[in-house]
Coordinates of N, CA and C in Angstrom, one line a residue:
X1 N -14.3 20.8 -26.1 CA -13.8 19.6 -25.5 C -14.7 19.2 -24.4
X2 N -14.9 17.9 -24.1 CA -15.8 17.4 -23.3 C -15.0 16.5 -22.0
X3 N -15.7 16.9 -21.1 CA -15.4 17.0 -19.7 C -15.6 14.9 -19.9
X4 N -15.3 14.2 -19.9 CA -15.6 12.8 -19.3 C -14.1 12.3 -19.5
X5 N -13.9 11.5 -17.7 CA -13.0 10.7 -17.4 C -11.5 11.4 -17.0
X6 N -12.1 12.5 -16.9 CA -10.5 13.6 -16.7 C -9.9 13.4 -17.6
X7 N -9.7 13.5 -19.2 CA -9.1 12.9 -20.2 C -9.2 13.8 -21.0
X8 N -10.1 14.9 -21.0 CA -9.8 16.2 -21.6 C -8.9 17.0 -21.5
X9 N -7.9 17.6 -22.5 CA -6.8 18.6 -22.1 C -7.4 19.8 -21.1
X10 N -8.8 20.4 -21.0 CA -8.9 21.3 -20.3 C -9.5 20.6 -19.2
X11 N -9.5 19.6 -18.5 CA -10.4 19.6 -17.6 C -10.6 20.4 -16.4
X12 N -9.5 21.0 -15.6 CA -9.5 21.9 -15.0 C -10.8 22.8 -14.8
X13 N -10.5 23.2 -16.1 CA -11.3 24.2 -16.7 C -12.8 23.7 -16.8
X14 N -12.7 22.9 -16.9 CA -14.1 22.1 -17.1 C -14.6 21.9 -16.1
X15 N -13.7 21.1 -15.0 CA -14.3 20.8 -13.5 C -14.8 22.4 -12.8
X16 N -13.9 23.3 -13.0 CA -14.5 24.5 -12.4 C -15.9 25.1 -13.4
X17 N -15.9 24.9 -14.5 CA -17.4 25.3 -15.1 C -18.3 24.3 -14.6
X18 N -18.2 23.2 -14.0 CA -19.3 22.3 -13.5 C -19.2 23.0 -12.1
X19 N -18.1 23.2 -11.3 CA -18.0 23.8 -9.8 C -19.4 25.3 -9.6
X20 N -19.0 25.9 -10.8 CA -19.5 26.8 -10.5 C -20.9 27.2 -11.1
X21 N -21.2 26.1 -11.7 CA -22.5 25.7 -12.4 C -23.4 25.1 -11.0
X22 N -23.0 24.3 -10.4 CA -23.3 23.8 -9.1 C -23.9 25.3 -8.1
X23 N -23.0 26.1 -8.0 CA -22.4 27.4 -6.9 C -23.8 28.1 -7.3
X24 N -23.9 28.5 -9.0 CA -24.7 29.2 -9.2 C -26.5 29.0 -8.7
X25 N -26.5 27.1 -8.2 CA -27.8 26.8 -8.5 C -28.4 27.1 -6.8
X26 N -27.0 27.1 -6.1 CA -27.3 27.0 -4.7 C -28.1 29.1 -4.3
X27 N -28.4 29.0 -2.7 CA -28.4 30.3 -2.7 C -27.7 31.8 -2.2
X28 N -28.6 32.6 -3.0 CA -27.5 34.0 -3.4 C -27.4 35.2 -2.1
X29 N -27.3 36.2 -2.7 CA -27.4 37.5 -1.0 C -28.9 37.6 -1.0
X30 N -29.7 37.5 -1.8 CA -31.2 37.8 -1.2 C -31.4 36.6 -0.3
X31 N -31.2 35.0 -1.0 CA -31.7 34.0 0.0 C -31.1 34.4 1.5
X32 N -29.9 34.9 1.7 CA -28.8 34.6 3.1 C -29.8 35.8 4.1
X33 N -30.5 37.3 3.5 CA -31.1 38.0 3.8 C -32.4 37.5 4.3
X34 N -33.2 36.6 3.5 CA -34.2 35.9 4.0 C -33.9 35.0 5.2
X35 N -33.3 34.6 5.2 CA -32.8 33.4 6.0 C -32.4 34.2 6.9
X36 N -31.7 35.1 7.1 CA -31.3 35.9 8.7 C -32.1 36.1 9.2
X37 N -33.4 36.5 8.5 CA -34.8 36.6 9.3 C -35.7 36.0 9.6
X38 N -35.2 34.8 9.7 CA -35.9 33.6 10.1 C -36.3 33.4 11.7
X39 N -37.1 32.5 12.1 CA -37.3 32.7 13.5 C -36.1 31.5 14.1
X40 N -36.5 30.7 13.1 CA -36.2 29.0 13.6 C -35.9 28.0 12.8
X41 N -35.5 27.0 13.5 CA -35.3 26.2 12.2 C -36.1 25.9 11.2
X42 N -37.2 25.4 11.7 CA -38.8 25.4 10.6 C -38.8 26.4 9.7
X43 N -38.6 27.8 10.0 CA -38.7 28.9 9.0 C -37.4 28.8 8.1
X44 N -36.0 28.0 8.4 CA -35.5 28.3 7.8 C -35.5 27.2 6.7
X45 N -35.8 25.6 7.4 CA -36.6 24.9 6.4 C -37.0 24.9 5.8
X46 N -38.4 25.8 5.7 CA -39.6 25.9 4.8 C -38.9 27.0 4.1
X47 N -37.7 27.9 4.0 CA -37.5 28.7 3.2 C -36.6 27.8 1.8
X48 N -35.7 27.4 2.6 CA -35.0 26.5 1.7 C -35.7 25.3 0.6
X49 N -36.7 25.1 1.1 CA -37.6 23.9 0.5 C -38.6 24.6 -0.7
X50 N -38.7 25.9 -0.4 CA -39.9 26.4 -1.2 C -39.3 27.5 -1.9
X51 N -37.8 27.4 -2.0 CA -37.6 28.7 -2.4 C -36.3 28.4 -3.6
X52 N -35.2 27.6 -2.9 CA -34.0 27.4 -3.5 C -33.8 26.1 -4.2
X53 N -32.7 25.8 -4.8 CA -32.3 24.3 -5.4 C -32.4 23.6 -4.3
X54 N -32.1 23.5 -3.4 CA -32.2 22.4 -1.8 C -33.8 21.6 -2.0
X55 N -34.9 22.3 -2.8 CA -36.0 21.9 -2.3 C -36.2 20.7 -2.4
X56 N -35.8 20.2 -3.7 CA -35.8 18.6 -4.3 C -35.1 17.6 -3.4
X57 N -34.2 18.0 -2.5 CA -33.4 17.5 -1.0 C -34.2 16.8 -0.4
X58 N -34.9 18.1 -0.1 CA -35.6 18.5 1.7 C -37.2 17.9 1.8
X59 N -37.3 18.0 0.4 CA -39.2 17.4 0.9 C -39.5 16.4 1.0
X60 N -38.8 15.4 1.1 CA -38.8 14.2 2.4 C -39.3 14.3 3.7
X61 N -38.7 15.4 4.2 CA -38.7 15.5 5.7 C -39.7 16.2 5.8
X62 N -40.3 15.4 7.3 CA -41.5 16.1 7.7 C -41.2 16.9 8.5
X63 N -42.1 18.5 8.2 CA -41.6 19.4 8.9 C -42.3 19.5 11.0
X64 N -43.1 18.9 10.6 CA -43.9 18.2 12.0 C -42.9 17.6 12.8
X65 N -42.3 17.0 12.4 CA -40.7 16.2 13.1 C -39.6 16.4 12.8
X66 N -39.1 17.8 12.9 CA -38.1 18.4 12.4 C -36.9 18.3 13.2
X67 N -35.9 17.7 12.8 CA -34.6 17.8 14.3 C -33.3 18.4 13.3
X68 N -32.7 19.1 14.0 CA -31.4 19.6 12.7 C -30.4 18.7 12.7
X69 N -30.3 18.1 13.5 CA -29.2 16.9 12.8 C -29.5 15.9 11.3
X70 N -31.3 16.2 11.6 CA -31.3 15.1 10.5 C -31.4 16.4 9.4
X71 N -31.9 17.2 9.2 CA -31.8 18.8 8.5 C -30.6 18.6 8.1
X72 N -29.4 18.8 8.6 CA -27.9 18.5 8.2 C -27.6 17.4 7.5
X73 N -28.4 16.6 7.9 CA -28.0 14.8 7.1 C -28.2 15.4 5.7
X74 N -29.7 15.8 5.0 CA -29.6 15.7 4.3 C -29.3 16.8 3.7
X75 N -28.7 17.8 4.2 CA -27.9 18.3 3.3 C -26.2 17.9 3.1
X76 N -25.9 17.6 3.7 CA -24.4 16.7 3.7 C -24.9 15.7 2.4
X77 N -26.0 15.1 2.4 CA -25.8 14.1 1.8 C -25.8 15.0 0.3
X78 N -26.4 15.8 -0.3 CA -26.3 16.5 -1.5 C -24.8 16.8 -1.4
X79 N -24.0 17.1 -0.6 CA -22.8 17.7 -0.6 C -21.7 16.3 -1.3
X80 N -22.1 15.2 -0.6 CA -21.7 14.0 -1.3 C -21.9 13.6 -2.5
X81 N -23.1 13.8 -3.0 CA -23.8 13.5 -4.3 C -22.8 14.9 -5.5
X82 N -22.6 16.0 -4.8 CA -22.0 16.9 -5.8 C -20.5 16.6 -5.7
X83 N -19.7 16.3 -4.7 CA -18.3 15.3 -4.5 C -18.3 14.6 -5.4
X84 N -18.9 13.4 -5.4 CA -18.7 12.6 -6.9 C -18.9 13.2 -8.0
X85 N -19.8 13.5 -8.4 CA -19.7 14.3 -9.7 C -18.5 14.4 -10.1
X86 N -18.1 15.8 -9.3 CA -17.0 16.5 -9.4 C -15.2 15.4 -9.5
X87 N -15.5 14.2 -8.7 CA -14.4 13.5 -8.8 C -14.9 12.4 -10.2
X88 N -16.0 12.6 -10.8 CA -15.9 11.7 -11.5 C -14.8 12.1 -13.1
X89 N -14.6 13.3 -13.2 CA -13.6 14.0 -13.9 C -11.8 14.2 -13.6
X90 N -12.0 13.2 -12.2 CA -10.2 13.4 -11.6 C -9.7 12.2 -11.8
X91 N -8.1 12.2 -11.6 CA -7.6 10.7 -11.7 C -6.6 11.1 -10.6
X92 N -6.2 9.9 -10.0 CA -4.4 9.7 -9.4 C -4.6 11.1 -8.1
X93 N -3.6 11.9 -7.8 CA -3.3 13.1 -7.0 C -4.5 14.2 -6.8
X94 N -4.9 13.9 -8.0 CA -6.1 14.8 -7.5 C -7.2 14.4 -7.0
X95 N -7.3 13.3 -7.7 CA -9.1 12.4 -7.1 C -8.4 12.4 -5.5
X96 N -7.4 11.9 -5.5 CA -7.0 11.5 -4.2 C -7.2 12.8 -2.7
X97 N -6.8 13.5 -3.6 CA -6.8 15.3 -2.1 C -8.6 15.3 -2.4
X98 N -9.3 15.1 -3.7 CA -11.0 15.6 -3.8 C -11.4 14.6 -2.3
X99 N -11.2 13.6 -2.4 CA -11.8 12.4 -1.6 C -11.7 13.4 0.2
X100 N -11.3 13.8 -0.1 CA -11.0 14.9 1.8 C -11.8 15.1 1.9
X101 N -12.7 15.7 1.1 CA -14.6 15.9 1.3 C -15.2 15.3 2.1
X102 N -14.9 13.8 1.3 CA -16.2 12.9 1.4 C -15.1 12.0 2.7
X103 N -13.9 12.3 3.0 CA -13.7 11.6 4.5 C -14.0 12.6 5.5
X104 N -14.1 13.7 5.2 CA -14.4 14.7 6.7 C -16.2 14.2 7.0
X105 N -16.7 13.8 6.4 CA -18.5 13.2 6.2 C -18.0 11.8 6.9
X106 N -17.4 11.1 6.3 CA -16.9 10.0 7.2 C -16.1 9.7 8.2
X107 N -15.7 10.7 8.7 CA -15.2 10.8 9.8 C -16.0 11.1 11.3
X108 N -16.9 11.7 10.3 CA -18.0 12.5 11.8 C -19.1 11.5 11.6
X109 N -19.5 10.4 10.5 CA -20.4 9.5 10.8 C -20.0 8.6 11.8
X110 N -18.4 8.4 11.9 CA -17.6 7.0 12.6 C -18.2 8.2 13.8
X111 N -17.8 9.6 14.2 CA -17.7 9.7 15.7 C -19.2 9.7 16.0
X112 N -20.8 9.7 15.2 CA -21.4 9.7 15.5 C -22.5 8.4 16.2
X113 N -21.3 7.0 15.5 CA -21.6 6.1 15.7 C -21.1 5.8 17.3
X114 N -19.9 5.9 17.6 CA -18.8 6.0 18.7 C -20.3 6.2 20.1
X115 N -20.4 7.7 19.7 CA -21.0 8.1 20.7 C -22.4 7.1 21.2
X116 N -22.8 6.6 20.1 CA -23.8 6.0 20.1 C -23.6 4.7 21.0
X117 N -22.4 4.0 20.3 CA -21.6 2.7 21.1 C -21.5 3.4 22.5
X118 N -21.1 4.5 23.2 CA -20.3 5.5 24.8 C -22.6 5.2 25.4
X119 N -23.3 4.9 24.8 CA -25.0 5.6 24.9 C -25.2 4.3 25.8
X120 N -24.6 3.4 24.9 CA -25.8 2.0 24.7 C -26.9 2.1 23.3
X121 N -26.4 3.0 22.4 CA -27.8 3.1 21.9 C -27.7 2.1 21.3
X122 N -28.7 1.6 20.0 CA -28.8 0.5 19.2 C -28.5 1.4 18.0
X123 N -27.2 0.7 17.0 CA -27.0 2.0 16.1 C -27.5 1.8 14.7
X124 N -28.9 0.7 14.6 CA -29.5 1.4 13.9 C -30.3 2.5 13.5
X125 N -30.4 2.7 15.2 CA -31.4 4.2 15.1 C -30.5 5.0 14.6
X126 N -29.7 5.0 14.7 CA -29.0 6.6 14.1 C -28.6 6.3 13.0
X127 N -29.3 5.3 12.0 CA -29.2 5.3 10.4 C -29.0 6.5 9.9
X128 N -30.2 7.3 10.1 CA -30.5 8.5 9.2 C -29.7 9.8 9.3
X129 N -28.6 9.9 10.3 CA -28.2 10.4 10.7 C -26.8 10.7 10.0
X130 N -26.2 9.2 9.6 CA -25.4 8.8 8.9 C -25.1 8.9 7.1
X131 N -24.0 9.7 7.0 CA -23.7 10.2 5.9 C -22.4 9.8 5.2
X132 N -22.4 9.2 4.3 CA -20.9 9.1 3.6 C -21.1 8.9 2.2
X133 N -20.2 8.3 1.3 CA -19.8 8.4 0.3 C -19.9 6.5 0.0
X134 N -21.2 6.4 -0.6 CA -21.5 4.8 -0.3 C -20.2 4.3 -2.4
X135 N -19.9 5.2 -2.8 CA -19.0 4.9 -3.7 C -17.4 4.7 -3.7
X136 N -16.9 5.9 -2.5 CA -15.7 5.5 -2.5 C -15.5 5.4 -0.9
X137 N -16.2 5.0 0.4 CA -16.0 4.3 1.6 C -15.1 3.8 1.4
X138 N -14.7 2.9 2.7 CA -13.8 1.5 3.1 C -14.2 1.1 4.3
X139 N -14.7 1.7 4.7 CA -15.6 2.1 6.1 C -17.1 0.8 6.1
X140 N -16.9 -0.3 7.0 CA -18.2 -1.1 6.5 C -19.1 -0.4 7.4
X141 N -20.0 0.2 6.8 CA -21.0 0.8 7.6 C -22.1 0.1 8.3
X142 N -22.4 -1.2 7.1 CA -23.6 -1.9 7.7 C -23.1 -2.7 8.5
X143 N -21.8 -3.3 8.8 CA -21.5 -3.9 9.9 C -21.6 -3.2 11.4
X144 N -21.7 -2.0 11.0 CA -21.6 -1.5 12.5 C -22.4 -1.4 12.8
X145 N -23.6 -0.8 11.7 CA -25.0 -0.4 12.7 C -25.1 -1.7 13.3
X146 N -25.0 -3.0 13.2 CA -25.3 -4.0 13.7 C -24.0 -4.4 15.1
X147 N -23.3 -3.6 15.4 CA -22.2 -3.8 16.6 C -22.7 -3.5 17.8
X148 N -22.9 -4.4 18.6 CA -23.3 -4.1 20.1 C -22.8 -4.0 20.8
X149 N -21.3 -3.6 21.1 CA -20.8 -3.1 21.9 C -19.3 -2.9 21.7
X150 N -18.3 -1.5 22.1 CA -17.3 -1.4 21.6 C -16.3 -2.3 20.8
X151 N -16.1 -3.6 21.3 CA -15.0 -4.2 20.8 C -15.6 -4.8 19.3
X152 N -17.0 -5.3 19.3 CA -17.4 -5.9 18.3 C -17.1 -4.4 16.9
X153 N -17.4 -3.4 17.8 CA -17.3 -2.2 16.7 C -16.1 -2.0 16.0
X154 N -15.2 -1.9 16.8 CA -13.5 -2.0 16.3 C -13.0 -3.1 15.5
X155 N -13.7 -4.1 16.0 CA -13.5 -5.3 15.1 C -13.8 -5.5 14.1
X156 N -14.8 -4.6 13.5 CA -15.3 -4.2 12.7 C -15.0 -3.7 11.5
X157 N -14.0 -2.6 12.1 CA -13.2 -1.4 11.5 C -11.9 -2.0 11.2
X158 N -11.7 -3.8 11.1 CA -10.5 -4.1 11.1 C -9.7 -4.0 9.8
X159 N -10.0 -3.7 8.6 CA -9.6 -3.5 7.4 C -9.4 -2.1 6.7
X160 N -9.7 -1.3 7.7 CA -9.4 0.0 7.8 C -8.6 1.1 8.7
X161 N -8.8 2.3 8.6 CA -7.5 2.7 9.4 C -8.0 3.2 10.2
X162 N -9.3 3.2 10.6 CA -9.6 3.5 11.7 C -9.6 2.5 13.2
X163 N -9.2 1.4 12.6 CA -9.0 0.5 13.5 C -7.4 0.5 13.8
X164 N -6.6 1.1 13.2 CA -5.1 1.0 14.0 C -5.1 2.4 14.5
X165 N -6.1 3.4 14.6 CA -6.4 4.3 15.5 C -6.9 4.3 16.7
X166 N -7.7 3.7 16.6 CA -8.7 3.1 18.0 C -8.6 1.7 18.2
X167 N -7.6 0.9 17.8 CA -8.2 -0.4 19.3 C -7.3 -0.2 20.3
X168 N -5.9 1.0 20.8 CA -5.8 0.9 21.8 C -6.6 1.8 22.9
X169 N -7.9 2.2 22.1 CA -8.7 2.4 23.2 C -9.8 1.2 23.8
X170 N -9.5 0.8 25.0 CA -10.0 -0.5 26.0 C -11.8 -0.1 25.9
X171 N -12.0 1.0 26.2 CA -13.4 1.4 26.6 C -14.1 3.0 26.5
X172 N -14.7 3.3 25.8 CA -15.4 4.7 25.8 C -16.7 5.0 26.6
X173 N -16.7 4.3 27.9 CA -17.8 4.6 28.5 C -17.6 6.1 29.4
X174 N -16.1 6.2 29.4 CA -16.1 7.3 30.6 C -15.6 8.4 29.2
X175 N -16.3 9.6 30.2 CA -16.4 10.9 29.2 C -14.8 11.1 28.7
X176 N -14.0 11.1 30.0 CA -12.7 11.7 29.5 C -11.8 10.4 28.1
X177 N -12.2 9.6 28.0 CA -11.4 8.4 27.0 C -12.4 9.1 25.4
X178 N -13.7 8.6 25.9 CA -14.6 9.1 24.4 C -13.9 10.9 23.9
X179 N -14.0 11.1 25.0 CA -13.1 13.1 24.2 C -11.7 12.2 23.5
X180 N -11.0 11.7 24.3 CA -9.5 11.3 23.7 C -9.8 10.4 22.3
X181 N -10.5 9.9 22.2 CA -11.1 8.6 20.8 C -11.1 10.1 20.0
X182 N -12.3 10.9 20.2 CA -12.6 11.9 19.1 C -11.4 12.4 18.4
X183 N -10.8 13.0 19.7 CA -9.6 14.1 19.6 C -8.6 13.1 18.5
X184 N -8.8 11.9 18.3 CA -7.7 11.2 17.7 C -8.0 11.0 16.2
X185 N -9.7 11.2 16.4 CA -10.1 10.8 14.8 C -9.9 12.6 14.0
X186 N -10.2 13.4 14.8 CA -9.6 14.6 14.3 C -8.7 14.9 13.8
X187 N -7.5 14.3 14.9 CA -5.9 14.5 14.2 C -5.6 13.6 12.3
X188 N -6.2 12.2 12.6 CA -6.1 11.5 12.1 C -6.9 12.2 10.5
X189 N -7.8 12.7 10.4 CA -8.1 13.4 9.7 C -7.4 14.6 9.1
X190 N -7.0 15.5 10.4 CA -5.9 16.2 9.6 C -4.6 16.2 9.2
X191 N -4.0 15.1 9.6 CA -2.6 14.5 9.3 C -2.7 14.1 7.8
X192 N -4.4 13.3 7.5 CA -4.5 12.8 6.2 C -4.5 14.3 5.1
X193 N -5.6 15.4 5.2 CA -5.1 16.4 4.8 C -3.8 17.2 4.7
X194 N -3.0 16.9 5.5 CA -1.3 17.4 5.3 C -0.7 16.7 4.4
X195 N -1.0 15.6 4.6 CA -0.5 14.3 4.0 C -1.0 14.9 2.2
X196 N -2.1 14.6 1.8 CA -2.3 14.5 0.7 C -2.2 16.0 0.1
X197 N -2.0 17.2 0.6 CA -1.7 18.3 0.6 C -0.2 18.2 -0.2
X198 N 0.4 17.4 0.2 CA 2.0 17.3 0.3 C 2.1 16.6 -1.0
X199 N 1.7 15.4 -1.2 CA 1.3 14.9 -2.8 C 1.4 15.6 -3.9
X200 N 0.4 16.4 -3.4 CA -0.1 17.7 -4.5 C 1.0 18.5 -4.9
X201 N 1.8 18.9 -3.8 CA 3.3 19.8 -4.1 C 3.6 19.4 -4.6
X202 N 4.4 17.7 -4.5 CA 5.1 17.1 -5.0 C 5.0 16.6 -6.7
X203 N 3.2 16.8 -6.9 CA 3.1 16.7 -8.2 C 3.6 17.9 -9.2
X204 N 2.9 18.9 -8.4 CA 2.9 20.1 -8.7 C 4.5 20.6 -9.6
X205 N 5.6 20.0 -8.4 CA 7.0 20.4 -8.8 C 7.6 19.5 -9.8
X206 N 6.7 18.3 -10.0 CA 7.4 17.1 -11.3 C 6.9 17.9 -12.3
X207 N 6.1 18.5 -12.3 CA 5.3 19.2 -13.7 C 5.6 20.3 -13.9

């Protein structure tokens, strides 16, 4: 039986032979052994790049200008790219709980934007930084890198639900309001995981 459109009677079974098809490509107890003995992040870089499935990722990045946020971008971003896959085999209750993935990645792009809005920075510098799911978003991303200053940002977010989360915050310039913004996109995050957790039961018990 063939795995396309979740429309196989096994897909289940199918989605975990692709899961674990994935699992197998990543790395094993020797790589995690090499890697503990690394000095730095460069070492641990150049191990992953020259050694494991990541390498086809990673050799973009110059190791001359190495910073681990962006090291993490792009690996988040393979983490996304294996997300879809995987949801391209789900429908209804389940695609819906897979999608938790690819909002916990969108969740920490909005707080990394936020912070940037709390900076003054200009948020297109922190393009590269920025990771989500350019397939199933709701999140306008290119509007914001282009937002100069809190309220334009929120206004921004008006078609989503991050915006009935945050516009009764007035201003994130002072440290203790920006902790309280985060602390709210966290909850809001995990209420959404209870929430779609709960679905799942509910399917679970019709069937």
């Amino acid at each position: 039986e063939k795995c396309e459109n979740g429309m196989s009677k096994s897909k289940y079974a199918c989605i975990s032979a692709k899961a674990l098809a994935m699992r197998a490509r990543k790395i094993d107890d020797e790589d995690f052994h090499q890697l503990i003995k690394a000095k730095d992040l460069k070492d641990v870089f150049l191990y992953l790049r020259d050694n494991t499935y990541y390498g086809e990722f990673l050799k973009s990045l110059n190791i001359e200008d190495l910073h681990r946020t962006e090291f993490e971008a792009h690996l988040n971003d393979l983490k996304v790219q294996e997300t879809e896959k995987l949801m391209h085999y789900l429908s209804g209750e389940d695609k819906n709980y897979f999608k938790i993935f690819l909002i916990r990645l969108e969740v920490e792009a909005v707080r990394i934007l936020i912070r940037g809005i709390a900076r003054n920075d200009d948020l297109e510098t922190l393009r590269e930084l920025i990771i989500y799911s350019h397939q199933y978003t709701t999140v306008p991303f290119e509007k914001l890198f282009r937002a100069r200053d809190w309220e334009e940002f929120k206004r921004s977010l008006m078609d989503t639900d991050y915006y009935r989360i945050l516009e009764i915050y007035k201003d994130i310039k002072v440290d203790q309001d920006l902790v309280m913004v985060e602390k709210t996109l966290d909850r809001y995050y995990h209420d959404l995981v209870k929430n779609r957790l709960f679905k799942l039961d509910e399917k679970a018990n019709r069937n």
